[in-house]
Amino acid sequence: MDYFLVSLIKIAVVFGAFMTTLAYLQWIERKVLAHIQLRLGPQRVGPHGLLQPLADVIKLATKEGVIPANVNTFFYVLAPFLAVSLALISISVIPFGPAIELFGVRTNLELASVNISVLLILAISSVGVYGIALGGWASNNKYSLMGGLRSSAQMISYELPMAISLVTPLLVLNTLDLRQIAERQAGGWFWNWAAFSAPPFVFFAFIVFLIAAFAETNRIPFDLPEAENELVAGFHTEYSSLAFAGFFMAEYANMVTITCVATTVFLGGWHPPFPAPYSNFVPTALFWFFGAVLLFHGLMQPARRWDRFTFPIFGIISLGLGAIFLVAATLLPIIGQILLPVFWFVAKVGVLLFIFIWVRGTLPRFRYDQLMRFTWTFLFPVALGCLLLTGLWVAILG
Amino acid sequence: MIPFPNLDVLAFLVLATFAVLCGLSVILQKHAVASALSLVGVMGSLAVLYLMLGAEFLAAVQMIVYAGAIMVLFVFVIMLLNAGSEKKGPPRYFAYFVGLPALAVFLGLIATFILREMPHTASVQFGAFTQGGPAPVGRLLFTQYLLPFEVTSLLVLIAIIGAMVLAKKEID
């Protein structure tokens, strides 16, 4: 019964946090892109456009869901369901923190303990292409079909380097369980993380994994399936309302999942980059610094009229969060055991997600033949080379 | 009162029924894409059965290789050729008068064979087998079954090279 109840609570928390992340990731992306391009980004709905995701959800939910004539209705409706449900499953095997003990109940900070979780994630991500391919095909539209075809070809091609570069650190860590993978990178310092530990080839595998991850999630510079200037909107041209929202959500969910996997396998999961007594105060320092910057800009030199009120409010919230982390780290270890690992995990995922957005704001799109040549003649051999050299290293020195 | 069957049997029946229905759907669907997706359904339910029998590694590989790679390629090719749905042809009396009885005889043969050869013992318990993880499978593949494993990989390599040679001839 305990197990059932604890699982329900964990599911509720993870689901809520995941959905909020998906909604606000899009706000963050628009803001970051805007600032890269010297614009302001969403600014109208709420202070600094903070309620924009809510407005988008309401808009998409109340829009008319059009099913065009001559589409294959069954597959047309099935495709977004498939895309979004497959994208949401993978988060259930990601470990967010170590095993904790709360009110006498011992539990892991993850939804499901699977001893082959890496394989499970690979399986789900390899099936995930059906949503996009079917959506493109069922729409009965030449642009959608081209988008669906491109996406299947691209995802099959980039799955190979992704899977091979994911296997490379597993040779060193010697397990397929994401929880054990994260636990075996403990040691206090960041050079214990798989990407920076003994065989130097694992770091190249990490880079290959990140590049392949851009392609797997259909992000710029590999967003050929939805290239606007060639294919209108690619595979989701004919979709509107919640069906479109499904595809949109699936893309962001895949992005979060793949960065979570990268964090767990290559960047040591929830482990801080340097040992515990000192790293416990990093969150407090970061939040207080951020709060002080906000207070200074809001009170001393507000750029806009509303900043005089909004910046100090967010600054005070940030100072409060810093205080919470300080209390959790020093006085209340029962809360600190949850907050601190989750902070480090979220921080690493956040940095990787920022790189995703940064790349989108920086790089132009590949041409289709460049895309294919890049993976088969460069990325795949590099991933294979990393795997073989790491295998040799482990066989000789391990 | 009918005794409630244990959950193992129930789970097996649900998955097996789903697999058989998907299998029928593969040949009954008019559209090639629908057939291919029904095949994915068969593979998915088989993977779940493997998983429940304790063959975790096999289940994951089934999903990654068959459902995730091979069937995606199938669907890709069908979409690329843009095959339309099939038209219903004139009725084939040969199929009705020879095919159906032959099918019935064949099914009867299989049923009698199974009933005679397989003794009626206790059914398989899900969870009884625990040697299906990646480590035991890998150990077997690299010790006891090393030769078949290597021969199979060589065979696949030959097939790849053969496919490339054939495709090249077509282009030239």
Coordinates of C-alpha atoms in Angstrom, one line a residue:
Chain A
M1 CA 0.0 0.0 0.0
D2 CA 2.9 2.3 0.9
Y3 CA 4.5 1.6 -2.4
F4 CA 1.3 2.3 -4.3
L5 CA 0.7 5.6 -2.4
V6 CA 4.3 6.7 -2.8
S7 CA 4.2 5.9 -6.5
L8 CA 1.0 7.9 -6.9
I9 CA 2.5 10.9 -5.2
K10 CA 5.7 10.7 -7.2
I11 CA 3.8 10.4 -10.5
A12 CA 1.7 13.5 -9.6
V13 CA 4.8 15.5 -8.7
V14 CA 6.8 14.4 -11.8
F15 CA 3.8 14.9 -14.1
G16 CA 3.1 18.3 -12.8
A17 CA 6.7 19.4 -13.0
F18 CA 7.2 17.9 -16.4
M19 CA 4.1 19.6 -17.9
T20 CA 5.1 23.0 -16.4
T21 CA 8.6 22.6 -17.8
L22 CA 7.2 21.8 -21.2
A23 CA 5.0 24.9 -21.1
Y24 CA 7.6 27.2 -19.8
L25 CA 10.5 25.8 -21.9
Q26 CA 8.7 27.3 -24.8
W27 CA 8.5 30.7 -23.1
I28 CA 12.2 30.5 -22.2
E29 CA 13.1 29.5 -25.7
R30 CA 11.2 32.5 -27.2
K31 CA 12.8 34.8 -24.7
V32 CA 16.3 33.5 -25.3
L33 CA 15.9 33.5 -29.0
A34 CA 14.5 37.1 -28.9
H35 CA 17.5 38.3 -26.8
I36 CA 19.9 36.6 -29.2
Q37 CA 18.2 38.5 -32.0
L38 CA 18.1 41.8 -30.0
R39 CA 14.3 41.7 -29.5
L40 CA 12.2 41.5 -26.4
G41 CA 10.2 38.4 -27.0
P42 CA 6.8 37.8 -25.4
Q43 CA 6.0 40.9 -23.3
R44 CA 2.3 41.4 -23.4
V45 CA 0.6 38.6 -21.4
G46 CA 1.6 39.1 -17.8
P47 CA 4.9 40.6 -16.6
H48 CA 7.5 39.8 -19.2
G49 CA 5.1 37.6 -21.0
L50 CA 5.2 35.1 -18.1
L51 CA 1.5 34.0 -18.7
Q52 CA 2.1 33.6 -22.4
P53 CA 2.2 29.7 -22.2
L54 CA -1.2 29.8 -20.4
A55 CA -2.6 32.0 -23.2
D56 CA -1.1 29.6 -25.8
V57 CA -2.7 26.6 -24.2
I58 CA -6.1 28.3 -24.0
K59 CA -5.8 29.4 -27.6
L60 CA -4.8 26.0 -28.9
A61 CA -7.5 24.2 -26.8
T62 CA -10.3 26.5 -27.9
K63 CA -9.3 26.5 -31.6
E64 CA -11.4 24.5 -34.0
G65 CA -9.8 21.1 -34.7
V66 CA -10.0 20.8 -38.5
I67 CA -10.0 17.4 -40.1
P68 CA -9.4 18.1 -43.8
A69 CA -11.3 16.2 -46.5
N70 CA -9.6 13.2 -48.1
V71 CA -7.3 12.5 -45.1
N72 CA -7.0 9.0 -43.7
T73 CA -9.0 9.9 -40.6
F74 CA -7.9 7.1 -38.4
F75 CA -4.2 7.6 -38.8
Y76 CA -4.6 11.4 -39.0
V77 CA -6.1 11.3 -35.5
L78 CA -3.8 8.5 -34.2
A79 CA -0.5 10.2 -35.2
P80 CA -0.5 13.1 -32.6
F81 CA -1.6 10.7 -29.9
L82 CA 1.2 8.4 -30.7
A83 CA 3.7 11.2 -30.9
V84 CA 2.8 12.7 -27.5
S85 CA 2.2 9.5 -25.5
L86 CA 5.5 8.0 -26.7
A87 CA 7.3 11.2 -25.9
L88 CA 5.9 11.3 -22.4
I89 CA 6.7 7.7 -21.4
S90 CA 10.5 7.9 -21.3
I91 CA 10.6 10.4 -18.4
S92 CA 9.3 7.6 -16.1
V93 CA 12.7 5.8 -16.0
I94 CA 14.9 8.9 -15.4
P95 CA 16.4 9.1 -11.9
F96 CA 16.3 12.6 -10.5
G97 CA 18.1 11.9 -7.3
P98 CA 19.5 9.2 -4.9
A99 CA 17.4 6.9 -2.7
I100 CA 15.8 9.0 0.1
E101 CA 14.1 8.3 3.3
L102 CA 11.1 10.4 4.3
F103 CA 8.8 9.7 7.2
G104 CA 10.2 6.2 7.5
V105 CA 9.4 5.4 3.8
R106 CA 12.4 4.6 1.7
T107 CA 12.1 5.4 -2.0
N108 CA 14.1 6.2 -5.1
L109 CA 13.7 9.6 -6.8
E110 CA 12.3 8.1 -10.0
L111 CA 9.0 6.7 -11.2
A112 CA 10.0 3.2 -12.3
S113 CA 13.1 1.2 -11.5
V114 CA 13.9 -0.8 -14.7
N115 CA 17.2 -2.7 -15.0
I116 CA 17.4 -2.1 -18.7
S117 CA 16.3 1.5 -18.7
V118 CA 18.8 2.6 -21.3
L119 CA 17.4 0.0 -23.7
L120 CA 13.9 1.0 -22.9
I121 CA 14.6 4.7 -23.7
L122 CA 16.3 3.6 -27.0
A123 CA 13.3 1.4 -27.8
I124 CA 10.7 4.2 -27.1
S125 CA 12.7 6.8 -29.0
S126 CA 13.1 4.5 -32.0
V127 CA 9.3 3.8 -32.1
G128 CA 8.6 7.6 -31.7
V129 CA 9.2 8.2 -35.4
Y130 CA 5.9 6.6 -36.2
G131 CA 3.9 9.6 -34.9
I132 CA 5.7 12.0 -37.3
A133 CA 5.8 9.7 -40.2
L134 CA 2.2 8.8 -40.0
G135 CA 1.1 12.3 -39.4
G136 CA 2.9 13.4 -42.6
W137 CA 1.5 10.5 -44.6
A138 CA -2.1 10.6 -43.4
S139 CA -2.5 14.3 -44.1
N140 CA -2.7 13.6 -47.8
N141 CA -0.6 16.7 -48.6
K142 CA 2.7 16.7 -50.6
Y143 CA 4.5 18.9 -48.1
S144 CA 3.4 16.8 -45.2
L145 CA 4.4 13.6 -46.9
M146 CA 7.8 15.1 -47.7
G147 CA 8.2 16.1 -44.1
G148 CA 7.2 12.7 -42.8
L149 CA 9.6 11.0 -45.3
R150 CA 12.5 13.2 -44.3
S151 CA 11.8 12.7 -40.7
S152 CA 11.8 8.9 -40.9
A153 CA 15.0 8.9 -43.0
Q154 CA 16.7 11.4 -40.7
M155 CA 15.7 9.6 -37.5
I156 CA 16.8 6.2 -38.6
S157 CA 20.1 7.6 -39.7
Y158 CA 20.8 9.6 -36.6
E159 CA 19.6 6.8 -34.3
L160 CA 22.8 4.8 -35.1
P161 CA 25.4 7.4 -34.0
M162 CA 23.1 8.3 -31.0
A163 CA 22.8 4.7 -29.8
I164 CA 26.5 3.9 -30.4
S165 CA 27.7 7.0 -28.6
L166 CA 25.3 6.2 -25.7
V167 CA 26.9 2.7 -25.5
T168 CA 30.4 4.1 -25.2
P169 CA 30.2 5.3 -21.5
L170 CA 28.3 2.1 -20.7
L171 CA 31.5 0.1 -21.5
V172 CA 33.2 2.0 -18.6
L173 CA 30.2 2.0 -16.2
N174 CA 29.2 -1.6 -16.9
T175 CA 25.4 -1.4 -16.4
L176 CA 22.2 -0.6 -18.3
D177 CA 20.3 0.8 -15.3
L178 CA 20.2 4.6 -15.4
R179 CA 20.2 4.7 -11.5
Q180 CA 23.3 2.6 -11.3
I181 CA 24.9 4.6 -14.1
A182 CA 24.4 7.8 -12.1
E183 CA 25.6 6.1 -8.9
R184 CA 28.8 4.8 -10.4
Q185 CA 29.8 8.4 -11.4
A186 CA 29.8 9.5 -7.7
G187 CA 33.1 10.6 -6.2
G188 CA 32.5 14.2 -5.5
W189 CA 34.4 15.8 -8.4
F190 CA 33.3 16.5 -12.0
W191 CA 36.1 14.4 -13.4
N192 CA 34.3 11.4 -12.0
W193 CA 31.5 12.0 -14.5
A194 CA 31.5 9.7 -17.5
A195 CA 32.2 12.4 -20.0
F196 CA 35.4 13.6 -18.2
S197 CA 36.6 10.3 -16.6
A198 CA 39.4 8.1 -17.7
P199 CA 39.0 7.2 -21.5
P200 CA 39.1 10.5 -23.3
F201 CA 37.0 9.1 -26.2
V202 CA 33.9 9.2 -24.0
F203 CA 34.0 13.0 -24.2
F204 CA 33.8 12.8 -28.0
A205 CA 31.0 10.3 -27.7
F206 CA 29.2 12.9 -25.6
I207 CA 29.6 15.5 -28.3
V208 CA 28.4 13.0 -30.9
F209 CA 25.4 12.2 -28.7
L210 CA 24.5 15.8 -28.4
I211 CA 24.7 16.4 -32.1
A212 CA 22.6 13.3 -32.8
A213 CA 20.1 14.5 -30.1
F214 CA 19.5 17.7 -32.1
A215 CA 18.6 15.6 -35.1
E216 CA 16.5 13.1 -33.1
T217 CA 14.4 15.9 -31.7
N218 CA 14.1 17.6 -35.1
R219 CA 15.8 20.8 -33.9
I220 CA 17.7 23.4 -35.9
P221 CA 20.1 22.8 -37.6
F222 CA 18.5 19.5 -38.4
D223 CA 14.8 20.5 -38.6
L224 CA 14.4 19.4 -42.2
P225 CA 11.0 17.7 -41.5
E226 CA 9.5 21.1 -40.8
A227 CA 11.6 23.4 -42.9
E228 CA 9.3 26.4 -43.4
N229 CA 10.8 27.8 -46.6
E230 CA 10.5 24.5 -48.4
L231 CA 7.7 22.5 -46.8
V232 CA 5.3 25.2 -45.4
A233 CA 5.3 23.5 -41.9
G234 CA 6.4 20.0 -42.8
F235 CA 4.6 17.0 -41.3
H236 CA 2.2 19.1 -39.2
T237 CA 1.0 21.4 -42.0
E238 CA -2.6 20.1 -41.9
Y239 CA -2.9 20.0 -38.1
S240 CA -4.5 22.6 -35.9
S241 CA -5.8 22.9 -32.4
L242 CA -4.9 20.2 -29.9
A243 CA -3.6 17.8 -32.5
F244 CA -1.0 20.4 -33.4
A245 CA -0.4 21.0 -29.7
G246 CA 0.3 17.3 -29.3
F247 CA 3.1 17.4 -31.9
F248 CA 4.5 20.6 -30.4
M249 CA 4.4 19.1 -26.9
A250 CA 6.0 15.8 -28.1
E251 CA 9.0 17.8 -29.6
Y252 CA 9.7 19.6 -26.3
A253 CA 9.1 16.4 -24.3
N254 CA 11.6 14.6 -26.4
M255 CA 14.1 17.5 -25.9
V256 CA 13.7 17.3 -22.1
T257 CA 14.0 13.5 -22.1
I258 CA 17.1 13.4 -24.2
T259 CA 18.8 16.1 -22.2
C260 CA 17.9 14.1 -19.0
V261 CA 19.5 11.0 -20.5
A262 CA 22.6 13.0 -21.5
T263 CA 22.8 14.3 -18.0
T264 CA 22.4 10.9 -16.4
V265 CA 24.7 9.0 -18.6
F266 CA 27.5 11.5 -19.4
L267 CA 27.3 14.3 -16.7
G268 CA 26.9 12.3 -13.5
G269 CA 23.2 12.7 -13.0
W270 CA 22.4 14.4 -9.7
H271 CA 26.0 14.6 -8.4
P272 CA 27.4 18.1 -7.8
P273 CA 30.6 19.0 -9.7
F274 CA 32.6 19.3 -6.4
P275 CA 32.3 17.7 -3.0
A276 CA 29.3 18.1 -0.8
P277 CA 29.9 20.5 2.1
Y278 CA 30.9 23.3 -0.3
S279 CA 28.7 22.5 -3.3
N280 CA 25.6 22.6 -0.9
F281 CA 25.9 26.4 -0.8
V282 CA 26.1 26.9 -4.6
P283 CA 22.3 27.0 -5.1
T284 CA 22.0 29.7 -2.4
A285 CA 24.9 31.7 -3.8
L286 CA 23.4 31.5 -7.3
F287 CA 19.9 32.5 -6.2
W288 CA 21.1 35.3 -4.0
F289 CA 23.3 36.7 -6.8
F290 CA 20.4 36.5 -9.3
G291 CA 18.1 38.2 -6.7
A292 CA 20.6 40.9 -6.1
V293 CA 21.0 41.6 -9.8
L294 CA 17.3 41.8 -10.2
L295 CA 16.9 44.1 -7.2
F296 CA 19.6 46.4 -8.5
H297 CA 18.2 46.6 -12.0
G298 CA 14.7 47.1 -10.8
L299 CA 15.3 49.7 -8.2
M300 CA 18.3 51.6 -9.6
Q301 CA 18.0 51.6 -13.3
P302 CA 14.6 50.2 -14.5
A303 CA 14.7 50.1 -18.3
R304 CA 10.8 50.1 -18.6
R305 CA 8.1 51.4 -16.3
W306 CA 6.9 48.1 -15.1
D307 CA 10.4 46.8 -14.3
R308 CA 10.3 48.9 -11.1
F309 CA 7.7 46.5 -9.7
T310 CA 8.3 43.2 -11.5
F311 CA 12.1 43.0 -11.1
P312 CA 12.1 43.5 -7.3
I313 CA 9.3 41.0 -6.9
F314 CA 11.2 38.3 -8.8
G315 CA 14.4 39.4 -6.9
I316 CA 12.7 38.8 -3.6
I317 CA 11.4 35.4 -4.7
S318 CA 14.9 34.5 -5.8
L319 CA 16.3 35.6 -2.5
G320 CA 13.7 33.5 -0.7
L321 CA 14.6 30.4 -2.8
G322 CA 18.2 31.0 -1.9
A323 CA 17.2 31.1 1.8
I324 CA 15.2 27.9 1.4
F325 CA 18.2 26.1 -0.1
L326 CA 20.4 27.5 2.7
V327 CA 18.0 26.2 5.4
A328 CA 17.7 22.9 3.6
A329 CA 21.4 22.4 3.3
T330 CA 22.2 23.3 6.9
L331 CA 19.3 22.8 9.3
L332 CA 16.9 20.4 7.5
P333 CA 18.8 17.6 5.9
I334 CA 15.5 15.7 5.4
I335 CA 14.5 18.3 2.8
G336 CA 18.1 18.9 1.7
Q337 CA 18.4 15.3 0.6
I338 CA 15.7 15.9 -2.0
L339 CA 16.3 19.5 -3.0
L340 CA 20.0 19.5 -3.5
P341 CA 20.4 16.5 -5.9
V342 CA 17.3 17.6 -7.8
F343 CA 18.8 21.1 -8.0
W344 CA 22.0 19.7 -9.6
F345 CA 20.1 17.5 -11.9
V346 CA 17.8 20.3 -13.1
A347 CA 20.8 22.7 -13.4
K348 CA 22.6 20.3 -15.7
V349 CA 19.5 19.6 -17.8
G350 CA 18.9 23.4 -17.9
V351 CA 22.4 24.1 -19.2
L352 CA 21.9 21.4 -21.9
L353 CA 18.5 22.8 -22.9
F354 CA 20.0 26.3 -23.0
I355 CA 22.6 24.9 -25.5
F356 CA 19.7 23.5 -27.6
I357 CA 18.1 27.0 -27.7
W358 CA 21.4 28.7 -28.2
V359 CA 22.2 26.5 -31.2
R360 CA 18.8 27.3 -32.6
G361 CA 19.5 31.0 -32.4
T362 CA 22.9 30.6 -34.0
L363 CA 23.1 28.0 -36.7
P364 CA 21.4 28.0 -40.1
R365 CA 19.6 24.9 -41.4
F366 CA 21.4 22.1 -43.2
R367 CA 20.6 21.2 -46.8
Y368 CA 19.1 17.7 -47.1
D369 CA 22.1 16.0 -48.8
Q370 CA 24.5 17.7 -46.3
L371 CA 22.4 16.3 -43.5
M372 CA 22.6 12.7 -44.7
R373 CA 26.3 13.0 -45.7
F374 CA 27.2 14.4 -42.3
T375 CA 25.7 11.5 -40.4
W376 CA 26.9 8.6 -42.6
T377 CA 30.4 9.8 -43.5
F378 CA 31.3 11.7 -40.3
L379 CA 29.1 11.2 -37.2
F380 CA 28.7 7.4 -37.6
P381 CA 32.4 6.6 -38.1
V382 CA 33.4 8.9 -35.2
A383 CA 30.9 7.2 -32.9
L384 CA 32.1 3.8 -34.0
G385 CA 35.7 4.8 -33.5
C386 CA 35.0 6.1 -30.0
L387 CA 33.2 2.9 -29.1
L388 CA 36.1 0.7 -30.4
L389 CA 38.8 2.8 -28.8
T390 CA 37.0 2.8 -25.5
G391 CA 36.5 -0.9 -25.7
L392 CA 40.2 -1.3 -26.3
W393 CA 41.0 1.0 -23.4
V394 CA 38.7 -1.0 -21.1
A395 CA 40.1 -4.3 -22.3
I396 CA 43.7 -3.3 -21.7
L397 CA 43.4 -1.1 -18.6
G398 CA 40.1 -1.9 -17.1
Chain B
M1 CA -19.3 -20.3 -10.3
I2 CA -16.5 -20.1 -12.9
P3 CA -13.1 -19.9 -11.1
F4 CA -11.3 -16.6 -11.9
P5 CA -8.3 -17.5 -14.0
N6 CA -5.0 -16.3 -12.5
L7 CA -3.6 -13.0 -13.8
D8 CA -0.8 -14.7 -15.7
V9 CA -3.3 -16.5 -17.9
L10 CA -5.4 -13.4 -18.2
A11 CA -2.5 -11.3 -19.3
F12 CA -1.3 -14.0 -21.7
L13 CA -4.8 -14.3 -23.2
V14 CA -5.2 -10.5 -23.7
L15 CA -1.8 -10.1 -25.3
A16 CA -2.1 -13.3 -27.4
T17 CA -5.6 -12.2 -28.7
F18 CA -4.2 -8.8 -29.5
A19 CA -1.3 -10.3 -31.4
V20 CA -3.6 -12.6 -33.4
L21 CA -6.0 -9.8 -34.2
C22 CA -3.1 -7.6 -35.4
G23 CA -1.8 -10.6 -37.4
L24 CA -5.2 -11.0 -39.1
S25 CA -5.3 -7.3 -39.7
V26 CA -2.0 -7.5 -41.5
I27 CA -3.5 -9.6 -44.3
L28 CA -7.0 -8.1 -44.2
Q29 CA -6.2 -4.4 -44.4
K30 CA -6.6 -2.9 -47.8
H31 CA -3.9 -0.3 -47.3
A32 CA -0.2 -1.2 -47.2
V33 CA 0.6 1.3 -44.4
A34 CA -2.2 -0.1 -42.3
S35 CA -0.9 -3.6 -42.8
A36 CA 2.6 -2.5 -41.8
L37 CA 1.3 -0.9 -38.7
S38 CA -0.6 -4.0 -37.7
L39 CA 2.7 -5.9 -38.0
V40 CA 4.1 -3.3 -35.6
G41 CA 1.2 -4.2 -33.3
V42 CA 2.1 -7.9 -33.5
M43 CA 5.7 -7.2 -32.7
G44 CA 4.8 -4.9 -29.8
S45 CA 2.5 -7.5 -28.2
L46 CA 5.2 -10.2 -28.7
A47 CA 7.7 -7.9 -27.0
V48 CA 5.4 -7.5 -24.0
L49 CA 5.0 -11.3 -23.8
Y50 CA 8.8 -11.7 -23.9
L51 CA 9.1 -9.1 -21.2
M52 CA 6.6 -10.9 -19.0
L53 CA 8.4 -14.3 -19.6
G54 CA 11.5 -12.7 -18.2
A55 CA 13.4 -12.1 -21.4
E56 CA 13.9 -8.4 -20.9
F57 CA 16.8 -8.0 -23.3
L58 CA 15.0 -9.8 -26.1
A59 CA 11.9 -7.6 -25.5
A60 CA 13.9 -4.4 -25.8
V61 CA 15.8 -5.6 -28.8
Q62 CA 12.6 -6.7 -30.5
M63 CA 11.2 -3.1 -30.0
I64 CA 14.5 -1.4 -31.1
V65 CA 15.3 -3.6 -34.1
Y66 CA 12.0 -4.8 -35.5
A67 CA 9.5 -2.2 -34.5
G68 CA 11.9 0.7 -34.4
A69 CA 14.2 0.1 -37.4
I70 CA 12.9 -2.5 -39.8
M71 CA 9.3 -1.6 -39.7
V72 CA 10.1 2.1 -39.9
L73 CA 12.0 1.3 -43.1
F74 CA 9.0 -0.7 -44.4
V75 CA 6.7 2.2 -43.7
F76 CA 9.2 4.6 -45.2
V77 CA 9.3 2.6 -48.5
I78 CA 5.6 2.3 -48.7
M79 CA 5.2 6.0 -48.1
L80 CA 7.9 6.7 -50.7
L81 CA 6.2 4.6 -53.3
N82 CA 2.9 6.2 -52.3
A83 CA 1.0 2.9 -52.7
G84 CA -2.7 3.4 -52.9
S85 CA -5.3 1.2 -51.3
E86 CA -6.1 -2.1 -53.1
K87 CA -9.2 -2.6 -55.1
K88 CA -11.4 -5.6 -54.6
G89 CA -11.1 -8.0 -57.5
P90 CA -13.7 -10.5 -58.8
P91 CA -14.4 -13.4 -56.4
R92 CA -11.9 -16.3 -56.7
Y93 CA -13.9 -19.5 -56.5
F94 CA -10.7 -21.5 -56.3
A95 CA -10.0 -19.7 -52.9
Y96 CA -13.5 -20.5 -51.6
F97 CA -13.7 -24.1 -52.6
V98 CA -10.1 -25.3 -52.2
G99 CA -8.4 -22.7 -50.1
L100 CA -10.9 -22.6 -47.2
P101 CA -11.1 -26.4 -46.7
A102 CA -7.3 -26.7 -47.0
L103 CA -7.0 -24.0 -44.3
A104 CA -9.5 -25.8 -42.0
V105 CA -7.6 -29.1 -42.5
F106 CA -4.2 -27.4 -41.8
L107 CA -5.5 -25.8 -38.6
G108 CA -7.0 -29.2 -37.5
L109 CA -3.7 -30.9 -38.1
I110 CA -1.8 -28.3 -36.0
A111 CA -4.4 -28.6 -33.3
T112 CA -4.2 -32.4 -33.1
F113 CA -0.4 -32.3 -33.2
I114 CA -0.2 -29.8 -30.3
L115 CA -2.8 -31.8 -28.3
R116 CA -1.0 -35.1 -28.8
E117 CA 2.6 -34.0 -28.5
M118 CA 2.4 -31.4 -25.8
P119 CA 1.4 -33.0 -22.4
H120 CA -1.1 -31.1 -20.4
T121 CA 1.2 -29.7 -17.7
A122 CA 1.1 -26.7 -15.5
S123 CA 1.2 -23.5 -17.5
V124 CA 4.3 -21.3 -17.6
Q125 CA 4.5 -18.9 -14.6
F126 CA 5.4 -15.4 -15.5
G127 CA 8.4 -14.3 -13.5
A128 CA 9.8 -17.8 -13.0
F129 CA 12.6 -17.3 -15.5
T130 CA 15.2 -14.6 -14.5
Q131 CA 18.1 -15.3 -16.8
G132 CA 16.9 -13.0 -19.6
G133 CA 18.8 -9.8 -18.8
P134 CA 21.5 -8.4 -21.0
A135 CA 24.3 -10.0 -18.9
P136 CA 23.3 -13.7 -19.1
V137 CA 22.3 -13.3 -22.8
G138 CA 25.6 -11.6 -23.6
R139 CA 27.6 -14.3 -21.8
L140 CA 25.9 -17.1 -23.7
L141 CA 26.3 -15.3 -27.0
F142 CA 30.1 -14.9 -26.5
T143 CA 30.8 -18.3 -25.1
Q144 CA 28.4 -21.1 -26.0
Y145 CA 26.9 -19.6 -29.1
L146 CA 30.0 -17.7 -30.4
L147 CA 30.2 -19.5 -33.7
P148 CA 26.6 -19.1 -34.7
F149 CA 26.7 -15.5 -33.6
E150 CA 29.7 -14.7 -35.7
V151 CA 28.4 -16.6 -38.7
T152 CA 25.1 -14.7 -38.5
S153 CA 26.9 -11.4 -38.4
L154 CA 29.0 -12.4 -41.4
L155 CA 25.8 -13.4 -43.2
V156 CA 24.3 -10.0 -42.5
L157 CA 27.5 -8.3 -43.7
I158 CA 27.3 -10.3 -47.0
A159 CA 23.6 -9.3 -47.4
I160 CA 24.5 -5.7 -46.9
I161 CA 27.3 -5.8 -49.5
G162 CA 25.0 -7.8 -51.9
A163 CA 22.3 -5.1 -51.5
M164 CA 24.8 -2.4 -52.3
V165 CA 26.1 -4.3 -55.4
L166 CA 22.5 -4.8 -56.7
A167 CA 21.6 -1.1 -56.1
K168 CA 24.8 0.0 -57.8
K169 CA 24.0 -2.1 -60.9
E170 CA 20.6 -0.4 -61.0
I171 CA 22.1 3.1 -61.0
D172 CA 24.8 2.4 -63.6

